[in-house]
Amino acid sequence: MKEKIKKWIECFVEEYQKRPDILAKWGQPLAQFAQADHPYIQNLPALIPGHQLPQEVLPGAVSILVYYIPFTRELARTNQGKEELASAQWARTYEETNAMFRDLNEQLSAWLGEKGVRAAVPEASSTFDQKALMSGWSHRHFAWAAGLGTFGMNNMLITRQGCCGRFFSLVTDLEVETDVPVQGEYCLYKQDQSCGVCMEYCPAQALSPQGYDRQSCYKILQKNAQVHTGYGSSYVSADKVTPNSPGSDVCGKCVANAPCAFRGFGPERKRENVCC
Ligand code: SF4
Ligand code: SF4
């Protein structure tokens, strides 16, 4: 079943990007499962105030399907450099990806339902608390528990295919062999401080060895949202209706410029072919 689900997601993305009304292209998706009662997941409300548990989203939850859809190197190139604002292509692809997620999750849930598997997506996945600057549903933390990668200095989860892409997660009651968190680090700075590109390119100086300054980062996202107003706005406030922004809350300089954009640095740490 696990392989069938991965294949289903791959086929969906391949077909979706043929649509004439979108410009986005995506790479090969990754999909893995986390155990719903994994101690790391059960501890998320303590780590992130207001974070929901899988069992609150789907009574009887057993596993969480987490998938990663990579962007392309061509898209990353449009957003490289030290300009303060993101490229228009980046903003458009961000919104088109979020729109695709809605269709994908709906159709995947229906397909799973035909096979007797229940699946649910929490409302919190599309809301964002503008005061706390946190979501009540962190796809990236589920991705960590599902063994998809490790956190980098850029506050992204770096997979074996990099961090230039987007994650999504669905709670299911599927009894499946779940994956385990990655041992070690895919981020070069966390390995031996031999990188720091994401910190160097952040226009808000929001990244440093001391951590991630979400207030400074959000100011840049808001600046982008004032400019990139033509592609929609993916997130709504806690009232679940009002859009958070007039446009796209994007930036992505810390992934588009990063050597870990399209690969994770495993133990072998080879740096060839890292340029995006
Ligand atoms: S750019 Fe370098 S320091 Fe930043 S997350 Fe990637 S590997 Fe780590
Ligand atoms: S998204 Fe932009 S502002 Fe936020 S941490 Fe990354 S580079 Fe900095």
PDB file of C-alpha atoms and ligand atoms in Angstrom:
ATOM      1  CA  MET A   1       0.000   0.000   0.000  1.00  0.00           C
ATOM      2  CA  LYS A   2       2.866   2.348   0.856  1.00  0.00           C
ATOM      3  CA  GLU A   3       4.339   2.013  -2.639  1.00  0.00           C
ATOM      4  CA  LYS A   4       0.915   2.435  -4.250  1.00  0.00           C
ATOM      5  CA  ILE A   5       0.385   5.699  -2.352  1.00  0.00           C
ATOM      6  CA  LYS A   6       3.796   7.015  -3.410  1.00  0.00           C
ATOM      7  CA  LYS A   7       3.029   6.117  -7.015  1.00  0.00           C
ATOM      8  CA  TRP A   8      -0.395   7.750  -6.778  1.00  0.00           C
ATOM      9  CA  ILE A   9       1.190  11.027  -5.600  1.00  0.00           C
ATOM     10  CA  GLU A  10       3.857  10.893  -8.321  1.00  0.00           C
ATOM     11  CA  CYS A  11       1.239  10.341 -11.045  1.00  0.00           C
ATOM     12  CA  PHE A  12      -0.992  13.094  -9.679  1.00  0.00           C
ATOM     13  CA  VAL A  13       1.832  15.661  -9.704  1.00  0.00           C
ATOM     14  CA  GLU A  14       3.000  14.607 -13.150  1.00  0.00           C
ATOM     15  CA  GLU A  15      -0.498  15.016 -14.594  1.00  0.00           C
ATOM     16  CA  TYR A  16      -1.308  18.212 -12.663  1.00  0.00           C
ATOM     17  CA  GLN A  17       1.678  20.090 -14.063  1.00  0.00           C
ATOM     18  CA  LYS A  18       0.335  19.583 -17.590  1.00  0.00           C
ATOM     19  CA  ARG A  19      -2.537  21.951 -16.828  1.00  0.00           C
ATOM     20  CA  PRO A  20      -2.480  24.905 -19.232  1.00  0.00           C
ATOM     21  CA  ASP A  21      -3.518  27.400 -16.560  1.00  0.00           C
ATOM     22  CA  ILE A  22      -0.437  26.957 -14.355  1.00  0.00           C
ATOM     23  CA  LEU A  23       3.267  27.653 -14.824  1.00  0.00           C
ATOM     24  CA  ALA A  24       4.636  25.600 -11.935  1.00  0.00           C
ATOM     25  CA  LYS A  25       6.765  22.523 -12.503  1.00  0.00           C
ATOM     26  CA  TRP A  26       7.824  20.111  -9.787  1.00  0.00           C
ATOM     27  CA  GLY A  27      10.404  17.391  -9.276  1.00  0.00           C
ATOM     28  CA  GLN A  28       9.993  13.811  -8.080  1.00  0.00           C
ATOM     29  CA  PRO A  29       7.960  13.726  -4.829  1.00  0.00           C
ATOM     30  CA  LEU A  30       9.064  11.923  -1.662  1.00  0.00           C
ATOM     31  CA  ALA A  31       6.472  10.301   0.610  1.00  0.00           C
ATOM     32  CA  GLN A  32       6.953   8.576   3.972  1.00  0.00           C
ATOM     33  CA  PHE A  33       4.954   7.734   7.088  1.00  0.00           C
ATOM     34  CA  ALA A  34       5.279   8.736  10.729  1.00  0.00           C
ATOM     35  CA  GLN A  35       3.727   6.869  13.623  1.00  0.00           C
ATOM     36  CA  ALA A  36       0.833   8.971  14.989  1.00  0.00           C
ATOM     37  CA  ASP A  37       1.716   8.170  18.599  1.00  0.00           C
ATOM     38  CA  HIS A  38       5.458   8.732  18.144  1.00  0.00           C
ATOM     39  CA  PRO A  39       6.725  10.493  21.322  1.00  0.00           C
ATOM     40  CA  TYR A  40       8.144  13.363  19.228  1.00  0.00           C
ATOM     41  CA  ILE A  41       4.698  13.991  17.720  1.00  0.00           C
ATOM     42  CA  GLN A  42       2.890  13.655  21.025  1.00  0.00           C
ATOM     43  CA  ASN A  43       5.263  16.304  22.414  1.00  0.00           C
ATOM     44  CA  LEU A  44       4.551  18.870  19.659  1.00  0.00           C
ATOM     45  CA  PRO A  45       1.967  20.867  21.687  1.00  0.00           C
ATOM     46  CA  ALA A  46       4.673  21.405  24.322  1.00  0.00           C
ATOM     47  CA  LEU A  47       7.146  22.526  21.647  1.00  0.00           C
ATOM     48  CA  ILE A  48       4.668  24.660  19.646  1.00  0.00           C
ATOM     49  CA  PRO A  49       1.850  26.162  21.743  1.00  0.00           C
ATOM     50  CA  GLY A  50      -1.542  25.397  20.189  1.00  0.00           C
ATOM     51  CA  HIS A  51      -0.233  22.597  17.995  1.00  0.00           C
ATOM     52  CA  GLN A  52      -2.817  19.893  17.377  1.00  0.00           C
ATOM     53  CA  LEU A  53      -2.345  16.179  17.864  1.00  0.00           C
ATOM     54  CA  PRO A  54      -3.180  13.734  15.049  1.00  0.00           C
ATOM     55  CA  GLN A  55      -5.789  12.063  17.242  1.00  0.00           C
ATOM     56  CA  GLU A  56      -7.674  15.384  17.527  1.00  0.00           C
ATOM     57  CA  VAL A  57      -7.823  15.619  13.741  1.00  0.00           C
ATOM     58  CA  LEU A  58      -8.804  11.993  13.156  1.00  0.00           C
ATOM     59  CA  PRO A  59     -10.008   9.839  16.064  1.00  0.00           C
ATOM     60  CA  GLY A  60      -8.251   6.501  15.760  1.00  0.00           C
ATOM     61  CA  ALA A  61      -5.282   8.016  13.890  1.00  0.00           C
ATOM     62  CA  VAL A  62      -2.538   5.473  13.290  1.00  0.00           C
ATOM     63  CA  SER A  63      -0.085   7.025  10.861  1.00  0.00           C
ATOM     64  CA  ILE A  64       0.712  10.321   9.191  1.00  0.00           C
ATOM     65  CA  LEU A  65       1.512  10.428   5.520  1.00  0.00           C
ATOM     66  CA  VAL A  66       4.020  13.203   4.837  1.00  0.00           C
ATOM     67  CA  TYR A  67       5.046  14.128   1.341  1.00  0.00           C
ATOM     68  CA  TYR A  68       7.587  16.532  -0.130  1.00  0.00           C
ATOM     69  CA  ILE A  69       7.239  18.112  -3.560  1.00  0.00           C
ATOM     70  CA  PRO A  70      10.488  19.673  -4.802  1.00  0.00           C
ATOM     71  CA  PHE A  71      10.585  22.827  -6.869  1.00  0.00           C
ATOM     72  CA  THR A  72      12.899  22.920  -9.888  1.00  0.00           C
ATOM     73  CA  ARG A  73      16.427  24.283 -10.240  1.00  0.00           C
ATOM     74  CA  GLU A  74      15.089  26.657 -12.913  1.00  0.00           C
ATOM     75  CA  LEU A  75      12.705  28.166 -10.389  1.00  0.00           C
ATOM     76  CA  ALA A  76      15.434  28.411  -7.739  1.00  0.00           C
ATOM     77  CA  ARG A  77      17.617  30.378 -10.158  1.00  0.00           C
ATOM     78  CA  THR A  78      14.913  33.042 -10.523  1.00  0.00           C
ATOM     79  CA  ASN A  79      15.098  33.654  -6.765  1.00  0.00           C
ATOM     80  CA  GLN A  80      18.855  33.628  -6.237  1.00  0.00           C
ATOM     81  CA  GLY A  81      21.022  36.585  -5.310  1.00  0.00           C
ATOM     82  CA  LYS A  82      20.741  39.247  -2.666  1.00  0.00           C
ATOM     83  CA  GLU A  83      17.721  41.210  -3.876  1.00  0.00           C
ATOM     84  CA  GLU A  84      15.423  41.845  -0.960  1.00  0.00           C
ATOM     85  CA  LEU A  85      12.244  40.609  -2.652  1.00  0.00           C
ATOM     86  CA  ALA A  86      11.418  37.211  -4.087  1.00  0.00           C
ATOM     87  CA  SER A  87      10.936  36.660  -7.815  1.00  0.00           C
ATOM     88  CA  ALA A  88       7.424  36.776  -9.255  1.00  0.00           C
ATOM     89  CA  GLN A  89       7.896  33.183 -10.488  1.00  0.00           C
ATOM     90  CA  TRP A  90       8.650  32.091  -6.922  1.00  0.00           C
ATOM     91  CA  ALA A  91       5.493  33.730  -5.585  1.00  0.00           C
ATOM     92  CA  ARG A  92       3.337  32.262  -8.346  1.00  0.00           C
ATOM     93  CA  THR A  93       4.741  28.760  -7.921  1.00  0.00           C
ATOM     94  CA  TYR A  94       4.231  28.964  -4.158  1.00  0.00           C
ATOM     95  CA  GLU A  95       0.527  29.737  -4.599  1.00  0.00           C
ATOM     96  CA  GLU A  96       0.072  27.198  -7.406  1.00  0.00           C
ATOM     97  CA  THR A  97       1.700  24.537  -5.228  1.00  0.00           C
ATOM     98  CA  ASN A  98      -0.633  25.267  -2.332  1.00  0.00           C
ATOM     99  CA  ALA A  99      -3.600  25.130  -4.717  1.00  0.00           C
ATOM    100  CA  MET A 100      -2.382  21.781  -6.023  1.00  0.00           C
ATOM    101  CA  PHE A 101      -2.131  20.460  -2.454  1.00  0.00           C
ATOM    102  CA  ARG A 102      -5.830  21.143  -1.921  1.00  0.00           C
ATOM    103  CA  ASP A 103      -6.800  19.082  -5.002  1.00  0.00           C
ATOM    104  CA  LEU A 104      -4.251  16.381  -4.281  1.00  0.00           C
ATOM    105  CA  ASN A 105      -5.369  15.893  -0.687  1.00  0.00           C
ATOM    106  CA  GLU A 106      -9.045  15.837  -1.606  1.00  0.00           C
ATOM    107  CA  GLN A 107      -8.571  13.260  -4.360  1.00  0.00           C
ATOM    108  CA  LEU A 108      -6.063  11.198  -2.376  1.00  0.00           C
ATOM    109  CA  SER A 109      -8.427  11.100   0.617  1.00  0.00           C
ATOM    110  CA  ALA A 110     -11.257   9.944  -1.684  1.00  0.00           C
ATOM    111  CA  TRP A 111      -9.009   7.269  -3.263  1.00  0.00           C
ATOM    112  CA  LEU A 112      -7.934   6.036   0.171  1.00  0.00           C
ATOM    113  CA  GLY A 113     -11.568   6.056   1.294  1.00  0.00           C
ATOM    114  CA  GLU A 114     -12.453   3.639  -1.530  1.00  0.00           C
ATOM    115  CA  LYS A 115      -9.878   1.300  -0.023  1.00  0.00           C
ATOM    116  CA  GLY A 116     -11.336   1.589   3.459  1.00  0.00           C
ATOM    117  CA  VAL A 117      -8.694   4.003   4.771  1.00  0.00           C
ATOM    118  CA  ARG A 118      -9.786   7.182   6.521  1.00  0.00           C
ATOM    119  CA  ALA A 119      -7.684  10.307   5.991  1.00  0.00           C
ATOM    120  CA  ALA A 120      -7.992  13.876   7.284  1.00  0.00           C
ATOM    121  CA  VAL A 121      -6.304  17.225   6.780  1.00  0.00           C
ATOM    122  CA  PRO A 122      -6.579  19.688   9.685  1.00  0.00           C
ATOM    123  CA  GLU A 123      -7.919  23.195   9.123  1.00  0.00           C
ATOM    124  CA  ALA A 124      -4.831  24.395  10.993  1.00  0.00           C
ATOM    125  CA  SER A 125      -2.755  23.503   7.948  1.00  0.00           C
ATOM    126  CA  SER A 126      -4.134  26.542   6.114  1.00  0.00           C
ATOM    127  CA  THR A 127      -4.311  28.967   9.047  1.00  0.00           C
ATOM    128  CA  PHE A 128      -1.483  30.921  10.568  1.00  0.00           C
ATOM    129  CA  ASP A 129      -1.462  32.862  13.818  1.00  0.00           C
ATOM    130  CA  GLN A 130      -0.066  36.290  12.951  1.00  0.00           C
ATOM    131  CA  LYS A 131       0.705  37.107  16.577  1.00  0.00           C
ATOM    132  CA  ALA A 132       2.545  33.942  17.511  1.00  0.00           C
ATOM    133  CA  LEU A 133       3.789  33.572  13.903  1.00  0.00           C
ATOM    134  CA  MET A 134       3.277  29.841  14.154  1.00  0.00           C
ATOM    135  CA  SER A 135       0.981  27.297  12.609  1.00  0.00           C
ATOM    136  CA  GLY A 136      -0.983  24.854  14.712  1.00  0.00           C
ATOM    137  CA  TRP A 137       0.064  22.102  12.312  1.00  0.00           C
ATOM    138  CA  SER A 138       3.719  21.820  11.338  1.00  0.00           C
ATOM    139  CA  HIS A 139       4.222  19.675   8.248  1.00  0.00           C
ATOM    140  CA  ARG A 140       7.983  19.965   8.718  1.00  0.00           C
ATOM    141  CA  HIS A 141       7.916  18.470  12.198  1.00  0.00           C
ATOM    142  CA  PHE A 142       5.833  15.564  10.924  1.00  0.00           C
ATOM    143  CA  ALA A 143       8.316  15.229   8.078  1.00  0.00           C
ATOM    144  CA  TRP A 144      11.144  14.947  10.625  1.00  0.00           C
ATOM    145  CA  ALA A 145       9.268  12.208  12.490  1.00  0.00           C
ATOM    146  CA  ALA A 146       8.645  10.436   9.167  1.00  0.00           C
ATOM    147  CA  GLY A 147      12.387  10.329   8.500  1.00  0.00           C
ATOM    148  CA  LEU A 148      12.235  12.675   5.533  1.00  0.00           C
ATOM    149  CA  GLY A 149      15.172  14.767   6.688  1.00  0.00           C
ATOM    150  CA  THR A 150      16.735  17.005   9.316  1.00  0.00           C
ATOM    151  CA  PHE A 151      16.389  20.693  10.187  1.00  0.00           C
ATOM    152  CA  GLY A 152      18.925  23.091   8.697  1.00  0.00           C
ATOM    153  CA  MET A 153      20.141  26.459   9.928  1.00  0.00           C
ATOM    154  CA  ASN A 154      17.577  27.945   7.525  1.00  0.00           C
ATOM    155  CA  ASN A 155      14.775  26.481   9.699  1.00  0.00           C
ATOM    156  CA  MET A 156      13.738  24.247   6.792  1.00  0.00           C
ATOM    157  CA  LEU A 157      13.700  20.490   6.763  1.00  0.00           C
ATOM    158  CA  ILE A 158      16.461  19.270   4.459  1.00  0.00           C
ATOM    159  CA  THR A 159      15.540  16.025   2.712  1.00  0.00           C
ATOM    160  CA  ARG A 160      17.882  13.813   0.702  1.00  0.00           C
ATOM    161  CA  GLN A 161      16.586  15.815  -2.282  1.00  0.00           C
ATOM    162  CA  GLY A 162      17.167  19.130  -0.552  1.00  0.00           C
ATOM    163  CA  CYS A 163      14.906  21.753   0.970  1.00  0.00           C
ATOM    164  CA  CYS A 164      13.761  23.767  -2.068  1.00  0.00           C
ATOM    165  CA  GLY A 165      10.167  22.552  -2.118  1.00  0.00           C
ATOM    166  CA  ARG A 166       7.042  22.162   0.004  1.00  0.00           C
ATOM    167  CA  PHE A 167       5.711  19.615   2.491  1.00  0.00           C
ATOM    168  CA  PHE A 168       2.223  18.430   3.273  1.00  0.00           C
ATOM    169  CA  SER A 169       0.806  15.847   5.683  1.00  0.00           C
ATOM    170  CA  LEU A 170      -2.387  13.816   6.071  1.00  0.00           C
ATOM    171  CA  VAL A 171      -3.510  11.929   9.141  1.00  0.00           C
ATOM    172  CA  THR A 172      -4.691   8.403   8.358  1.00  0.00           C
ATOM    173  CA  ASP A 173      -5.831   5.234  10.089  1.00  0.00           C
ATOM    174  CA  LEU A 174      -3.673   3.134   7.774  1.00  0.00           C
ATOM    175  CA  GLU A 175      -1.739   0.354   9.498  1.00  0.00           C
ATOM    176  CA  VAL A 176       1.578   0.652   7.727  1.00  0.00           C
ATOM    177  CA  GLU A 177       5.242   0.146   8.467  1.00  0.00           C
ATOM    178  CA  THR A 178       6.251   3.648   9.537  1.00  0.00           C
ATOM    179  CA  ASP A 179       9.605   5.315   8.871  1.00  0.00           C
ATOM    180  CA  VAL A 180      12.076   6.453  11.508  1.00  0.00           C
ATOM    181  CA  PRO A 181      13.835   9.804  11.949  1.00  0.00           C
ATOM    182  CA  VAL A 182      17.131  10.315  10.131  1.00  0.00           C
ATOM    183  CA  GLN A 183      20.227   9.842  12.301  1.00  0.00           C
ATOM    184  CA  GLY A 184      22.745  12.690  12.048  1.00  0.00           C
ATOM    185  CA  GLU A 185      22.431  15.996  10.227  1.00  0.00           C
ATOM    186  CA  TYR A 186      22.012  16.946   6.549  1.00  0.00           C
ATOM    187  CA  CYS A 187      23.023  20.570   7.231  1.00  0.00           C
ATOM    188  CA  LEU A 188      26.731  21.336   6.813  1.00  0.00           C
ATOM    189  CA  TYR A 189      26.719  23.986   9.534  1.00  0.00           C
ATOM    190  CA  LYS A 190      25.210  21.546  11.991  1.00  0.00           C
ATOM    191  CA  GLN A 191      27.815  18.966  11.024  1.00  0.00           C
ATOM    192  CA  ASP A 192      30.938  21.082  11.374  1.00  0.00           C
ATOM    193  CA  GLN A 193      30.076  24.750  10.728  1.00  0.00           C
ATOM    194  CA  SER A 194      31.468  24.521   7.180  1.00  0.00           C
ATOM    195  CA  CYS A 195      28.530  26.418   5.632  1.00  0.00           C
ATOM    196  CA  GLY A 196      26.372  29.401   6.439  1.00  0.00           C
ATOM    197  CA  VAL A 197      25.064  30.383   3.029  1.00  0.00           C
ATOM    198  CA  CYS A 198      21.441  30.644   4.189  1.00  0.00           C
ATOM    199  CA  MET A 199      22.452  33.076   6.963  1.00  0.00           C
ATOM    200  CA  GLU A 200      24.488  35.133   4.505  1.00  0.00           C
ATOM    201  CA  TYR A 201      21.640  35.474   1.987  1.00  0.00           C
ATOM    202  CA  CYS A 202      18.756  36.163   4.373  1.00  0.00           C
ATOM    203  CA  PRO A 203      17.605  39.738   3.630  1.00  0.00           C
ATOM    204  CA  ALA A 204      16.225  40.099   7.159  1.00  0.00           C
ATOM    205  CA  GLN A 205      19.257  38.759   9.053  1.00  0.00           C
ATOM    206  CA  ALA A 206      16.731  36.418  10.619  1.00  0.00           C
ATOM    207  CA  LEU A 207      19.093  33.441  10.645  1.00  0.00           C
ATOM    208  CA  SER A 208      22.090  33.155  12.905  1.00  0.00           C
ATOM    209  CA  PRO A 209      23.906  30.522  14.954  1.00  0.00           C
ATOM    210  CA  GLN A 210      21.674  31.653  17.841  1.00  0.00           C
ATOM    211  CA  GLY A 211      18.548  30.587  15.943  1.00  0.00           C
ATOM    212  CA  TYR A 212      15.655  31.788  13.808  1.00  0.00           C
ATOM    213  CA  ASP A 213      14.111  35.227  14.361  1.00  0.00           C
ATOM    214  CA  ARG A 214      10.554  34.687  13.111  1.00  0.00           C
ATOM    215  CA  GLN A 215       9.511  38.349  13.600  1.00  0.00           C
ATOM    216  CA  SER A 216      12.243  39.610  11.263  1.00  0.00           C
ATOM    217  CA  CYS A 217      11.492  36.896   8.735  1.00  0.00           C
ATOM    218  CA  TYR A 218       7.779  37.704   8.775  1.00  0.00           C
ATOM    219  CA  LYS A 219       8.468  41.377   7.990  1.00  0.00           C
ATOM    220  CA  ILE A 220      10.112  40.305   4.736  1.00  0.00           C
ATOM    221  CA  LEU A 221       7.249  37.928   3.928  1.00  0.00           C
ATOM    222  CA  GLN A 222       4.841  40.805   4.446  1.00  0.00           C
ATOM    223  CA  LYS A 223       6.867  43.087   2.173  1.00  0.00           C
ATOM    224  CA  ASN A 224       6.634  40.453  -0.525  1.00  0.00           C
ATOM    225  CA  ALA A 225       2.900  40.099   0.072  1.00  0.00           C
ATOM    226  CA  GLN A 226       2.479  43.821  -0.653  1.00  0.00           C
ATOM    227  CA  VAL A 227       4.148  43.372  -4.042  1.00  0.00           C
ATOM    228  CA  HIS A 228       3.144  39.884  -5.200  1.00  0.00           C
ATOM    229  CA  THR A 229      -0.604  40.398  -5.153  1.00  0.00           C
ATOM    230  CA  GLY A 230      -1.562  38.686  -8.400  1.00  0.00           C
ATOM    231  CA  TYR A 231      -1.492  35.009  -7.426  1.00  0.00           C
ATOM    232  CA  GLY A 232      -3.705  34.758  -4.350  1.00  0.00           C
ATOM    233  CA  SER A 233      -2.888  34.387  -0.676  1.00  0.00           C
ATOM    234  CA  SER A 234      -2.731  30.891   0.795  1.00  0.00           C
ATOM    235  CA  TYR A 235      -3.197  31.483   4.504  1.00  0.00           C
ATOM    236  CA  VAL A 236      -6.134  32.737   6.525  1.00  0.00           C
ATOM    237  CA  SER A 237      -6.293  34.108  10.062  1.00  0.00           C
ATOM    238  CA  ALA A 238      -7.575  32.255  13.094  1.00  0.00           C
ATOM    239  CA  ASP A 239     -11.157  33.214  12.035  1.00  0.00           C
ATOM    240  CA  LYS A 240     -10.541  30.827   9.080  1.00  0.00           C
ATOM    241  CA  VAL A 241     -11.916  33.414   6.609  1.00  0.00           C
ATOM    242  CA  THR A 242      -9.821  36.583   6.463  1.00  0.00           C
ATOM    243  CA  PRO A 243      -6.698  36.274   4.328  1.00  0.00           C
ATOM    244  CA  ASN A 244      -3.569  37.015   6.320  1.00  0.00           C
ATOM    245  CA  SER A 245      -2.089  39.150   3.579  1.00  0.00           C
ATOM    246  CA  PRO A 246      -2.974  41.017   0.399  1.00  0.00           C
ATOM    247  CA  GLY A 247      -0.694  38.669  -1.555  1.00  0.00           C
ATOM    248  CA  SER A 248       1.897  35.926  -1.315  1.00  0.00           C
ATOM    249  CA  ASP A 249       3.806  35.569   1.972  1.00  0.00           C
ATOM    250  CA  VAL A 250       7.011  34.408   0.340  1.00  0.00           C
ATOM    251  CA  CYS A 251      10.748  34.920   0.383  1.00  0.00           C
ATOM    252  CA  GLY A 252      12.760  31.694   0.028  1.00  0.00           C
ATOM    253  CA  LYS A 253      16.201  33.305  -0.297  1.00  0.00           C
ATOM    254  CA  CYS A 254      17.498  30.917   2.364  1.00  0.00           C
ATOM    255  CA  VAL A 255      16.642  27.913   0.212  1.00  0.00           C
ATOM    256  CA  ALA A 256      17.072  29.192  -3.360  1.00  0.00           C
ATOM    257  CA  ASN A 257      20.673  30.220  -2.688  1.00  0.00           C
ATOM    258  CA  ALA A 258      21.564  27.271  -0.477  1.00  0.00           C
ATOM    259  CA  PRO A 259      23.895  24.394  -1.369  1.00  0.00           C
ATOM    260  CA  CYS A 260      21.317  22.160   0.329  1.00  0.00           C
ATOM    261  CA  ALA A 261      18.536  23.324  -2.032  1.00  0.00           C
ATOM    262  CA  PHE A 262      18.502  20.067  -3.995  1.00  0.00           C
ATOM    263  CA  ARG A 263      20.380  17.637  -1.802  1.00  0.00           C
ATOM    264  CA  GLY A 264      21.043  16.768   1.798  1.00  0.00           C
ATOM    265  CA  PHE A 265      24.595  16.301   2.917  1.00  0.00           C
ATOM    266  CA  GLY A 266      24.765  12.741   4.178  1.00  0.00           C
ATOM    267  CA  PRO A 267      27.778  11.222   5.865  1.00  0.00           C
ATOM    268  CA  GLU A 268      29.771  11.117   2.614  1.00  0.00           C
ATOM    269  CA  ARG A 269      29.445  14.949   2.343  1.00  0.00           C
ATOM    270  CA  LYS A 270      30.368  15.137  -1.338  1.00  0.00           C
ATOM    271  CA  ARG A 271      29.854  18.662  -2.591  1.00  0.00           C
ATOM    272  CA  GLU A 272      29.856  18.005  -6.327  1.00  0.00           C
ATOM    273  CA  ASN A 273      26.758  19.003  -8.303  1.00  0.00           C
ATOM    274  CA  VAL A 274      25.459  21.181  -5.513  1.00  0.00           C
ATOM    275  CA  CYS A 275      25.057  24.300  -7.600  1.00  0.00           C
ATOM    276  CA  CYS A 276      21.432  25.057  -8.397  1.00  0.00           C
TER     277      CYS A 276
HETATM  278  S1  SF4 B   1      22.732  26.680   3.497  1.00  0.00           S
HETATM  279 FE1  SF4 B   1      24.336  25.591   4.615  1.00  0.00          FE
HETATM  280  S2  SF4 B   1      24.068  26.226   6.767  1.00  0.00           S
HETATM  281 FE2  SF4 B   1      22.183  26.755   5.659  1.00  0.00          FE
HETATM  282  S3  SF4 B   1      20.819  24.999   5.965  1.00  0.00           S
HETATM  283 FE3  SF4 B   1      21.907  24.658   4.037  1.00  0.00          FE
HETATM  284  S4  SF4 B   1      23.721  23.426   4.585  1.00  0.00           S
HETATM  285 FE4  SF4 B   1      22.892  24.322   6.491  1.00  0.00          FE
HETATM  286  S1  SF4 B   2      12.391  33.126   4.304  1.00  0.00           S
HETATM  287 FE1  SF4 B   2      13.682  34.941   3.791  1.00  0.00          FE
HETATM  288  S2  SF4 B   2      13.537  36.303   5.553  1.00  0.00           S
HETATM  289 FE2  SF4 B   2      12.835  34.275   6.220  1.00  0.00          FE
HETATM  290  S3  SF4 B   2      14.646  33.265   7.031  1.00  0.00           S
HETATM  291 FE3  SF4 B   2      14.526  32.668   4.878  1.00  0.00          FE
HETATM  292  S4  SF4 B   2      15.770  34.188   3.804  1.00  0.00           S
HETATM  293 FE4  SF4 B   2      15.360  35.012   5.829  1.00  0.00          FE
END
